[in-house]
XYZ file of C-alpha atoms in Angstrom:
652
model
C 133.136 211.938 67.929
C 136.357 211.455 69.908
C 136.064 209.136 72.888
C 138.277 209.561 75.950
C 140.296 206.474 76.930
C 140.459 207.463 80.597
C 138.244 204.879 82.323
C 137.557 207.357 85.160
C 136.296 210.096 82.852
C 132.630 210.894 83.550
C 131.992 212.591 80.178
C 134.194 210.762 77.637
C 132.421 212.060 74.496
C 134.287 214.885 72.738
C 134.209 216.884 69.535
C 135.628 214.885 66.560
C 138.642 217.152 66.135
C 139.470 217.701 69.810
C 143.043 217.096 70.968
C 142.324 216.803 74.689
C 139.269 215.660 76.636
C 137.230 218.701 77.710
C 136.227 216.896 80.900
C 139.466 215.375 82.255
C 142.170 216.792 79.980
C 143.439 213.382 78.806
C 145.132 213.401 75.409
C 142.668 211.934 72.903
C 145.082 210.631 70.245
C 146.522 207.318 71.404
C 150.196 207.150 70.463
C 149.589 210.358 68.476
C 147.736 208.468 65.724
C 144.692 206.467 66.905
C 141.474 208.386 67.576
C 138.832 206.328 69.392
C 135.227 206.862 68.354
C 133.074 204.682 70.550
C 133.021 201.685 72.886
C 132.234 198.347 71.236
C 132.336 196.248 74.401
C 133.868 195.932 77.840
C 134.619 193.526 80.674
C 136.297 193.794 84.063
C 139.779 194.043 82.590
C 139.295 195.051 78.967
C 137.498 197.635 76.866
C 137.115 197.437 73.088
C 136.866 200.569 70.953
C 136.182 201.467 67.353
C 138.916 203.876 66.256
C 140.528 205.610 63.280
C 144.185 205.346 62.306
C 144.992 208.944 61.361
C 148.543 208.079 60.256
C 147.300 206.213 57.210
C 146.157 208.347 54.252
C 142.728 206.681 54.012
C 142.141 206.997 57.795
C 140.906 203.392 58.016
C 138.854 202.148 60.920
C 140.514 199.822 63.400
C 139.672 198.068 66.675
C 141.558 198.925 69.860
C 141.558 196.658 72.900
C 142.592 198.369 76.128
C 143.725 196.201 79.040
C 144.420 197.491 82.527
C 146.240 195.754 85.366
C 145.002 198.181 88.007
C 142.287 196.671 90.202
C 140.999 197.215 93.704
C 139.359 193.787 93.759
C 141.000 191.520 96.353
C 139.611 188.204 95.108
C 142.109 185.460 94.248
C 141.128 185.724 90.595
C 141.957 189.400 90.336
C 145.203 188.965 92.255
C 146.323 186.714 89.421
C 145.438 189.333 86.797
C 148.553 191.394 87.483
C 150.710 188.538 86.211
C 148.938 188.121 82.913
C 150.637 191.109 81.373
C 153.873 189.173 81.336
C 152.138 187.247 78.536
C 151.066 190.365 76.658
C 153.833 190.518 74.071
C 153.862 186.755 73.665
C 150.153 186.989 72.903
C 150.784 189.826 70.457
C 153.286 187.619 68.633
C 150.698 184.843 68.372
C 148.081 187.280 67.064
C 150.539 188.529 64.463
C 150.979 184.929 63.299
C 147.201 184.383 63.218
C 146.786 187.478 61.057
C 148.520 185.658 58.201
C 145.268 183.767 57.655
C 143.056 185.766 55.258
C 139.952 185.168 57.396
C 141.457 186.399 60.683
C 141.759 190.152 61.419
C 145.359 191.341 61.258
C 147.188 192.764 64.262
C 148.377 196.291 63.442
C 150.142 197.239 66.674
C 150.772 196.247 70.294
C 152.194 198.539 72.967
C 152.048 199.761 76.558
C 151.129 203.312 77.480
C 151.160 204.178 81.144
C 149.702 201.329 83.154
C 147.589 200.132 80.252
C 148.261 197.756 77.375
C 146.836 198.051 73.878
C 146.219 195.836 70.875
C 145.277 197.516 67.590
C 143.546 195.229 65.096
C 142.065 195.366 61.624
C 138.392 196.354 61.640
C 135.962 194.041 59.847
C 133.043 196.031 58.517
C 129.723 194.270 58.809
C 127.128 193.048 61.285
C 127.647 190.252 63.766
C 125.347 187.240 63.600
C 123.392 188.284 66.686
C 122.578 191.632 65.062
C 121.593 189.966 61.806
C 119.314 187.568 63.652
C 117.608 190.438 65.468
C 116.909 192.152 62.145
C 115.161 189.159 60.594
C 112.882 188.774 63.620
C 111.113 185.415 63.767
C 112.825 184.056 60.670
C 115.268 181.346 61.715
C 118.596 180.594 60.089
C 118.404 177.831 57.480
C 120.348 174.573 57.413
C 122.219 175.803 54.344
C 123.355 178.877 56.254
C 124.517 176.748 59.187
C 126.508 174.509 56.858
C 128.046 177.583 55.247
C 128.952 178.961 58.674
C 130.662 175.699 59.640
C 132.523 175.485 56.336
C 133.876 179.010 56.780
C 134.738 178.941 60.495
C 136.128 175.407 60.872
C 139.174 175.958 58.598
C 139.980 179.087 60.619
C 139.880 177.073 63.856
C 141.991 174.362 62.251
C 144.587 177.008 61.373
C 144.609 178.474 64.903
C 144.476 175.177 66.794
C 147.379 173.787 64.773
C 149.365 176.676 66.259
C 148.166 175.859 69.798
C 145.951 178.974 69.897
C 142.406 178.788 71.280
C 139.819 181.480 70.641
C 137.954 180.965 73.907
C 134.923 183.181 73.244
C 133.058 181.954 70.177
C 129.502 183.302 70.125
C 127.203 185.029 67.601
C 128.488 188.453 68.642
C 132.045 187.493 67.687
C 131.238 186.272 64.185
C 130.992 189.118 61.670
C 129.227 188.769 58.348
C 131.693 190.844 56.364
C 129.883 193.518 54.402
C 131.851 193.281 51.163
C 131.328 189.560 50.528
C 129.090 188.213 53.338
C 131.826 185.840 54.510
C 131.719 184.894 58.190
C 134.807 186.184 60.014
C 135.687 185.117 63.568
C 136.900 188.161 65.514
C 138.036 189.071 69.057
C 141.092 186.837 69.289
C 143.562 187.264 72.137
C 141.693 187.335 75.449
C 141.961 183.587 75.930
C 145.753 183.828 75.795
C 145.834 186.669 78.320
C 143.195 185.495 80.765
C 143.477 181.692 80.558
C 145.150 181.568 83.969
C 142.305 183.471 85.620
C 139.370 181.667 84.037
C 137.828 185.109 83.544
C 137.310 185.016 79.809
C 134.579 183.679 77.563
C 130.828 183.962 77.797
C 129.320 181.528 80.279
C 126.332 181.061 77.982
C 128.508 179.554 75.234
C 131.474 178.189 77.219
C 132.177 174.473 77.552
C 131.971 173.031 81.094
C 135.738 172.467 81.274
C 136.425 176.037 80.141
C 134.466 177.393 83.097
C 137.000 175.554 85.261
C 139.974 177.075 83.443
C 140.752 174.030 81.302
C 139.891 175.160 77.776
C 141.074 173.097 74.797
C 140.540 173.122 71.051
C 137.469 170.987 71.695
C 136.074 173.795 73.872
C 136.026 176.105 70.836
C 134.098 173.467 68.897
C 131.549 173.247 71.736
C 131.035 177.021 71.592
C 130.686 176.922 67.810
C 128.073 174.166 68.159
C 126.057 176.209 70.677
C 126.286 179.207 68.349
C 124.710 177.097 65.605
C 121.950 175.906 67.956
C 121.153 179.475 68.964
C 120.971 180.605 65.331
C 118.651 177.711 64.475
C 116.312 178.157 67.452
C 116.753 181.772 68.635
C 116.726 180.300 72.152
C 119.490 180.978 74.666
C 121.777 177.955 75.246
C 120.903 178.280 78.946
C 117.338 177.282 78.024
C 118.156 174.584 75.474
C 119.533 172.075 77.982
C 117.025 169.806 79.716
C 118.499 169.450 83.202
C 116.134 166.659 84.250
C 116.846 164.566 81.160
C 120.510 165.576 81.140
C 120.496 166.301 77.405
C 120.059 169.068 74.871
C 116.468 169.639 73.757
C 117.240 171.978 70.868
C 115.159 170.016 68.345
C 112.019 170.884 70.329
C 112.499 174.549 69.420
C 113.168 174.179 65.699
C 110.745 175.902 63.353
C 112.084 173.861 60.445
C 113.652 170.421 61.071
C 117.253 169.893 60.021
C 118.623 166.854 58.240
C 119.666 163.801 60.182
C 123.277 164.332 59.110
C 123.556 167.912 60.367
C 121.736 167.000 63.577
C 124.291 164.281 64.345
C 127.154 166.714 63.799
C 125.599 169.356 66.067
C 124.882 166.747 68.751
C 128.518 165.700 68.802
C 129.758 169.299 68.833
C 127.850 170.086 72.039
C 128.576 166.949 74.054
C 129.210 168.124 77.618
C 131.712 165.334 78.195
C 134.844 166.440 76.297
C 135.808 162.831 75.531
C 132.549 162.317 73.622
C 132.952 165.552 71.669
C 134.858 166.268 68.463
C 138.543 166.680 69.278
C 139.567 168.688 66.223
C 138.121 170.925 63.533
C 139.326 168.494 60.871
C 137.122 165.760 62.377
C 134.068 167.998 62.013
C 135.078 168.918 58.470
C 135.384 165.253 57.583
C 131.933 164.397 58.968
C 130.379 167.491 57.435
C 131.409 166.355 53.981
C 130.826 162.669 54.564
C 127.140 163.332 55.138
C 126.460 166.332 52.953
C 125.661 164.532 49.744
C 122.165 163.186 50.436
C 120.769 166.520 51.651
C 120.050 168.523 48.445
C 119.040 167.064 45.110
C 121.683 168.715 42.904
C 125.341 167.760 42.855
C 127.773 170.165 44.526
C 131.500 169.827 44.980
C 131.004 170.110 48.717
C 128.883 166.976 48.964
C 131.782 164.573 48.919
C 132.488 161.511 51.010
C 135.442 161.637 53.358
C 136.251 157.965 53.046
C 135.360 154.669 51.501
C 132.557 154.070 54.004
C 131.174 157.570 53.479
C 131.304 157.070 49.718
C 129.490 153.767 49.932
C 126.782 155.179 52.198
C 126.381 158.248 49.998
C 126.165 156.187 46.826
C 123.547 153.933 48.413
C 121.462 156.912 49.531
C 121.684 158.500 46.107
C 120.464 155.281 44.563
C 117.516 155.225 46.955
C 116.690 158.891 46.482
C 117.122 158.919 42.711
C 115.985 155.569 41.285
C 116.427 155.272 37.550
C 114.859 152.961 35.000
C 117.668 151.293 33.030
C 117.937 152.532 29.451
C 119.387 150.640 26.478
C 123.114 151.216 26.036
C 124.349 152.752 22.751
C 125.630 150.273 20.226
C 129.157 151.591 20.714
C 129.073 150.738 24.424
C 130.461 147.525 25.826
C 131.152 146.206 29.282
C 134.740 145.446 30.238
C 135.487 142.724 32.713
C 137.041 144.399 35.750
C 140.654 143.544 36.489
C 141.606 142.072 39.829
C 141.985 144.757 42.503
C 144.870 144.514 44.922
C 146.240 146.809 47.580
C 149.683 147.743 46.342
C 152.771 148.121 48.566
C 154.800 151.317 48.377
C 158.448 151.677 47.368
C 160.866 154.561 47.739
C 162.596 153.563 44.499
C 161.441 151.790 41.381
C 162.935 149.304 38.966
C 163.369 149.802 35.246
C 161.876 146.336 34.759
C 158.372 147.338 35.846
C 155.423 146.324 33.704
C 151.769 147.286 33.605
C 150.964 144.340 35.799
C 153.312 145.546 38.525
C 152.216 149.176 38.997
C 153.182 150.395 42.429
C 152.911 153.785 44.137
C 156.343 155.350 44.099
C 155.722 157.712 47.022
C 152.970 159.028 49.259
C 152.855 162.683 50.256
C 150.795 163.534 53.344
C 149.509 166.982 54.242
C 148.187 168.672 57.360
C 145.800 171.042 55.635
C 142.880 168.699 55.197
C 141.673 166.797 52.117
C 143.238 167.425 48.698
C 140.634 168.464 46.159
C 142.851 169.071 43.134
C 146.267 168.371 41.633
C 148.309 169.753 38.737
C 151.825 169.046 37.456
C 154.126 171.698 35.992
C 155.124 171.349 32.307
C 158.738 170.597 33.264
C 157.598 167.761 35.528
C 159.364 169.216 38.569
C 156.460 170.529 40.659
C 153.098 169.223 41.871
C 150.464 171.718 43.006
C 147.667 170.609 45.323
C 144.570 172.475 46.469
C 143.104 171.826 49.922
C 139.889 172.213 51.860
C 141.295 174.945 54.105
C 141.968 177.271 51.164
C 145.709 176.634 50.926
C 147.780 175.509 47.963
C 150.922 173.435 48.396
C 153.773 173.113 45.919
C 155.738 169.870 46.139
C 158.965 168.721 44.537
C 157.860 165.795 42.391
C 161.091 163.850 42.760
C 162.068 164.419 46.395
C 158.501 164.513 47.705
C 159.315 167.560 49.829
C 157.001 170.560 50.144
C 158.524 173.663 48.542
C 155.989 176.342 49.464
C 152.543 177.010 50.904
C 150.273 179.592 49.264
C 147.489 181.035 51.420
C 144.920 183.554 50.249
C 141.600 181.862 49.573
C 138.726 182.015 52.056
C 137.299 178.644 51.037
C 138.233 175.239 49.640
C 140.433 175.201 46.538
C 138.463 173.123 44.030
C 140.980 173.285 41.176
C 144.565 174.248 40.339
C 146.219 174.651 36.937
C 149.740 175.618 35.858
C 150.351 177.728 32.749
C 152.125 176.185 29.712
C 155.308 178.164 30.454
C 155.271 176.906 34.057
C 155.411 180.436 35.478
C 151.849 180.970 36.717
C 149.490 178.914 38.853
C 145.730 179.495 38.795
C 143.537 178.388 41.699
C 139.739 178.194 41.834
C 137.857 178.333 45.106
C 134.521 178.147 46.855
C 135.108 181.805 47.795
C 133.982 182.621 44.198
C 137.408 183.856 43.106
C 140.297 182.749 40.926
C 143.802 183.647 42.045
C 146.952 183.802 39.932
C 150.286 183.056 41.625
C 153.934 183.187 40.664
C 155.034 179.545 40.837
C 158.656 180.380 41.579
C 158.171 183.007 44.308
C 154.673 182.150 45.587
C 153.624 185.790 45.111
C 149.910 186.473 44.601
C 149.734 188.200 41.223
C 146.027 188.762 40.706
C 142.587 187.960 42.115
C 139.900 187.523 39.479
C 136.400 188.429 40.639
C 133.288 187.928 38.551
C 131.641 184.614 39.341
C 128.665 184.654 41.701
C 129.138 181.075 42.874
C 131.942 178.664 43.721
C 134.536 178.297 40.965
C 134.954 174.597 40.224
C 137.583 174.351 37.491
C 140.190 176.422 35.612
C 142.235 175.751 32.478
C 144.934 177.693 30.628
C 144.788 177.932 26.847
C 147.746 176.207 25.112
C 149.308 179.594 24.335
C 148.837 180.692 27.941
C 147.042 183.921 27.039
C 143.549 182.931 28.182
C 142.299 181.315 31.382
C 138.897 179.611 31.364
C 136.911 179.196 34.585
C 133.607 177.452 35.297
C 131.291 177.883 38.215
C 128.317 176.986 40.319
C 126.669 180.039 38.707
C 126.260 177.971 35.470
C 128.671 180.144 33.462
C 132.079 179.883 31.814
C 134.327 182.924 31.909
C 137.371 183.700 29.795
C 140.088 185.912 31.291
C 143.119 187.659 29.827
C 145.984 186.224 31.896
C 148.188 189.278 31.300
C 145.691 191.900 32.495
C 143.261 189.871 34.628
C 140.378 191.364 32.655
C 137.280 189.252 31.990
C 136.950 188.983 28.221
C 133.810 186.934 27.800
C 131.079 185.024 29.644
C 129.614 181.904 28.040
C 126.120 180.780 28.983
C 124.327 177.650 27.871
C 124.437 175.011 30.587
C 121.315 174.499 32.698
C 123.165 173.579 35.887
C 126.514 174.050 37.589
C 129.491 173.819 35.238
C 131.967 171.431 36.827
C 134.905 171.131 34.441
C 136.623 172.765 31.453
C 139.486 172.029 29.028
C 141.092 173.591 25.908
C 141.870 171.639 22.757
C 145.597 171.457 21.851
C 145.070 173.681 18.776
C 143.579 176.440 20.957
C 140.382 176.500 18.847
C 137.875 174.633 21.030
C 136.792 174.902 24.637
C 135.090 171.861 26.173
C 132.901 172.044 29.303
C 131.068 169.467 31.414
C 128.120 170.187 33.658
C 125.814 168.796 36.306
C 123.130 168.956 33.606
C 124.759 165.811 32.134
C 125.999 167.429 28.911
C 129.347 168.197 27.352
C 129.456 171.413 25.352
C 131.959 172.476 22.700
C 132.588 176.211 22.266
C 134.566 178.282 19.810
C 137.442 179.427 22.014
C 137.911 182.640 20.033
C 134.384 184.047 19.754
C 132.641 182.048 22.486
C 129.922 180.627 20.239
C 128.405 177.264 21.150
C 129.328 174.736 18.479
C 127.905 171.449 19.710
C 126.232 169.767 22.698
C 127.088 166.140 23.454
C 124.438 164.081 25.241
C 124.797 160.547 26.528
C 125.469 160.606 30.254
C 122.517 160.325 32.624
C 124.123 162.164 35.551
C 126.475 165.037 36.351
C 129.764 165.288 34.456
C 132.632 166.161 36.780
C 135.655 165.904 34.535
C 136.595 166.246 30.867
C 139.930 165.679 29.179
C 141.185 166.095 25.614
C 143.792 163.766 24.123
C 147.176 165.325 23.240
C 146.524 164.847 19.509
C 143.174 166.636 19.791
C 141.239 163.648 18.481
C 139.278 162.506 21.547
C 137.262 163.968 24.397
C 136.879 161.869 27.557
C 134.118 162.681 30.040
C 133.813 161.227 33.549
C 130.380 161.156 35.140
C 128.459 160.422 38.287
C 126.720 157.675 36.316
C 129.949 155.662 37.005
C 131.032 155.703 33.353
C 133.578 157.382 31.095
C 132.565 158.256 27.565
C 134.915 158.773 24.647
C 133.817 161.276 21.971
C 135.228 162.527 18.688
C 136.291 166.155 19.110
C 135.829 166.807 15.404
C 132.374 165.272 14.881
C 130.957 164.964 18.398
C 130.189 161.282 17.813
C 130.113 158.950 20.824
C 132.858 156.401 20.204
C 132.903 154.311 23.388
C 131.587 154.035 26.917
C 133.984 152.584 29.484
C 132.223 150.669 32.251
C 134.071 149.299 35.259
C 133.893 151.818 38.086
C 131.581 150.997 40.987
C 131.340 154.629 42.138
C 130.962 158.105 40.661
C 133.840 159.079 38.369
C 135.511 162.249 39.651
C 138.488 162.660 37.337
C 139.917 161.681 33.941
C 143.369 162.360 32.490
C 145.151 161.376 29.257
C 148.760 160.193 29.373
C 151.287 162.406 27.522
C 151.496 159.935 24.634
C 147.698 159.796 24.383
C 147.592 156.005 24.568
C 146.278 155.645 28.112
C 143.343 157.226 29.948
C 143.377 157.277 33.759
C 140.123 157.658 35.692
C 139.510 158.092 39.411
C 136.297 157.568 41.337
C 134.693 158.569 44.588
C 135.897 155.497 46.468
C 139.540 156.166 45.588
C 139.882 153.561 42.841
C 142.019 154.484 39.826
C 141.574 152.648 36.524
C 143.794 152.692 33.446
C 142.219 152.269 30.005
C 143.648 151.754 26.544
C 142.357 154.727 24.563
C 142.123 153.014 21.183
C 140.300 149.827 22.182
C 138.800 150.871 25.495
C 140.341 147.842 27.164
C 140.942 147.958 30.901
C 144.707 147.905 31.465
C 144.753 147.817 35.242
C 143.320 149.001 38.536
C 145.280 150.944 41.162
C 143.928 150.612 44.682
C 145.849 152.817 47.091
C 143.431 155.582 48.132
C 140.434 155.342 50.443
C 138.396 158.307 49.159
C 137.650 160.297 46.027
C 140.654 160.978 43.832
C 141.781 163.612 41.298
C 144.415 162.815 38.655
C 147.162 164.460 36.613
C 149.966 162.995 34.498
C 153.537 164.244 34.595
C 154.001 165.706 31.076
C 157.674 164.627 31.104
C 157.206 160.936 31.717
C 154.995 158.027 32.601
C 154.169 159.104 36.115
C 150.621 159.557 37.380
C 149.876 161.876 40.296
C 146.744 161.283 42.371
C 145.405 163.628 45.041
C 142.704 162.365 47.337
C 140.178 163.332 49.974
C 142.027 160.865 52.236
C 144.657 163.625 52.805
C 147.355 162.015 50.642
C 148.975 162.532 47.263
C 150.412 159.433 45.599
C 152.916 159.169 42.768
C 152.618 156.163 40.449
C 155.276 155.031 37.961
C 153.596 153.608 34.849
C 155.773 151.749 32.356
C 154.487 149.630 29.462
């Protein structure tokens, strides 16, 4: 069908191949290329159409928004509408900038034709959340689905708000569950920029009180997102969820299944009617979402991490209460090391050649604006640090100047891990969007997207010869990929729970994996056969490292310990005890003499590999920390959930 764009046409439906409307004679191809099919929505000043771009070979679908400045209404509001079109091209420029985010529909074109203005946008195929809810009938949306929605939409709002752009009309109808991957995409951007001066945009049902008075802010979007969550949980209109007499939201009274205390507190703060009592930024919500996520399920996910020292302490306490354990005898090779004195170290822009182990100081702190850092990697030449962030971005920093060199954007979810190939040319990133991406380190170009995992990808590692990339996932599998072709070569199965971490031995013969099932597994890197399973930890293993000489395996666990194993025999050689929180990361120094470990509270400890003695404690972070050594020298790089990356100069 071809739909006539003339708003006065009484019979706008036409034959699919028609050139002119049979009723009014209006030309049906907009700008000689866009053929409208049907109306998707309309308001007093705007109509939205589904259309086809006939100039492109595949004739892809697109969305066309038609704005008109003609009005016979004499109200003050409509008299202001005429002036909004001065903002049209400025708005188009903002939408073009927004389209750089992979989870925001791209702007294809903006133009004026006659007395009407048009925006042409990428079409997202799928159903909106209101439609999906209608299909399931009485079945309410689960807490897990609400958390997923928040995790996917909040980074998008963070991206837009950081550019001073407000959506202004967040509601279930404007969130599309994309058909190809079921990711939630926020659509219908632009009206808030055009109609902010009139106060005639946004749905009253989901709009914040201040927005109804023409004073929308970033916090107003968060309010609308909160009400969207409440509607999905209760299937009750927001108009009916507020108890006017009590002056508070009564949404819990309509729940079919109670939600956790932690999620309830977040939703309560999102929908505070007083803007000062509400969340002020998407990053604040993200921080709270992850601070409280850990106690909810009973398995250990990457997303259940504390956002600070207090969150880590609370989470650890709750885990202890929820999962009490009867102490078991320690192996004979285990001994307790007296913890070294912990001090908060000052920072210096330069360092002295007379430093000693007892005087370790952070050389520099790098701060980012893309949320918590989940992963770090250092290039083989020691020049570049790569960091992965919650919002799906990857930053490349100059290790010596501390300046950011480039920003890589392409993931739809948090980047759990980054790795740089042995030749320093390629960066691999693993994400909660279930993909691995390969990037050119020098140019920042996206080379390949590897699809195959059915769950979040938690860790990646290049083989020493750079030909194979190993990835591990929430789906309990390990996959091996050809880095030259991007083809999946093999899938290894054997773990009973999420696989959290992976590493190659220096001789390229062995692949080592650690899992939430508490085991370390050794695989033949060539044929994928399981060689040995190492048991000793009594909780999830989140990090493994192999010494440069290929003699030792170190495993860091949520049981607060690090274990040292023989790679050749699988024997347990030592257990390092000293951390007071879950161990998140382990890394061997280039000379193999020192092991660094980082825990959930941000504490970094340095151990002597041979004896297991505690060399020192670095206290500079306030939240969980991931570690990587500079291969070219005695510098340790730590990336943390506290939004900082620190560089430490370590000299014996």
